[in-house]
Amino acid sequence: KEEEEEQQQPQQPAEAKKEDAAEDEVKKADDETKKEPQEKNEEEPKRHYAVREAHLDWYPGPGTLVVTVQEARNLPAAEKNQDPYVRIDINDKVQETKPHKDGGVTPNWHGEQLSWKLDAPPSNDARVVIGVYDQDLGKDDFLAHVGIPLRDFAVDGEKWYELTSDDANTVKAGELLIGAKWTPSGEGSLTIHVGAGQKFRDVDGAKMDPYVEIELRGKKERTK
């Protein structure tokens, strides 16, 4: 019995060492897990700035809006040989392009221009209503339409606009390539509100004095 007790006694420290080793491994794994987010945080810039909304105010003042009508594609076919034309309504003033005879579903008006003189800036809910029709001897056939906010439309450049043929604007009816250019009759104003930034690159520690510089058509302005 004494020999058996002597053989069992050295086994207890060995089992305790195994348990201690297992606990050390778990602790080491926990420490490694805790280090990961700390290493990620060290990569982030030390300086942070609050984010605020920046506004861009567009005030055209009185002037002339010139609309250039280019072409359409994938229009509905009201008849075999249709003569499509474009009708545009801006501020209840309606103008039309010449019909493209036998233009079918891919008419081209080759940059025909229509112009509107506006005495005041458009309201927030003002819209450009564009319709495409087939000229007939009797009543012209409606083909497609699109409504565009005037403030979004009166921008230099051309764009393809998706057309629909129903009031809910769910039935696709081709596309129209059209452009617009605004020519002010006097001086307008463009106001840019600079709010704040965040996560700037830290180049000078706590002594950084950031400012914003804006260049428009060769003229530069900068904030304090």
PDB file of N, CA and C in Angstrom, residues 18 22 73 140 173 185 195 211:
ATOM      1  N   LYS A  18      -0.664  20.139 -16.213  1.00  0.00           N
ATOM      2  CA  LYS A  18      -1.423  20.124 -17.462  1.00  0.00           C
ATOM      3  C   LYS A  18      -2.561  21.137 -17.432  1.00  0.00           C
ATOM      4  N   ALA A  22      -3.006  24.408 -19.785  1.00  0.00           N
ATOM      5  CA  ALA A  22      -4.217  24.662 -20.571  1.00  0.00           C
ATOM      6  C   ALA A  22      -4.766  26.051 -20.293  1.00  0.00           C
ATOM      7  N   ARG A  73     -34.523  56.573 -78.801  1.00  0.00           N
ATOM      8  CA  ARG A  73     -34.329  55.181 -79.201  1.00  0.00           C
ATOM      9  C   ARG A  73     -35.340  54.308 -78.476  1.00  0.00           C
ATOM     10  N   ASP A 140     -52.822  63.604 -82.877  1.00  0.00           N
ATOM     11  CA  ASP A 140     -51.481  63.035 -82.724  1.00  0.00           C
ATOM     12  C   ASP A 140     -51.484  61.947 -81.656  1.00  0.00           C
ATOM     13  N   ALA A 173     -40.653  53.089 -72.084  1.00  0.00           N
ATOM     14  CA  ALA A 173     -41.013  53.400 -73.468  1.00  0.00           C
ATOM     15  C   ALA A 173     -39.867  54.088 -74.192  1.00  0.00           C
ATOM     16  N   SER A 185     -28.959  86.460 -67.829  1.00  0.00           N
ATOM     17  CA  SER A 185     -28.993  87.774 -68.451  1.00  0.00           C
ATOM     18  C   SER A 185     -28.220  88.796 -67.630  1.00  0.00           C
ATOM     19  N   GLY A 195     -19.013  73.042 -44.228  1.00  0.00           N
ATOM     20  CA  GLY A 195     -19.309  72.627 -42.859  1.00  0.00           C
ATOM     21  C   GLY A 195     -18.048  72.210 -42.119  1.00  0.00           C
ATOM     22  N   TYR A 211      -7.838  74.670 -43.821  1.00  0.00           N
ATOM     23  CA  TYR A 211      -8.763  75.550 -44.524  1.00  0.00           C
ATOM     24  C   TYR A 211      -9.145  74.872 -45.839  1.00  0.00           C
TER      25      TYR A 211
END
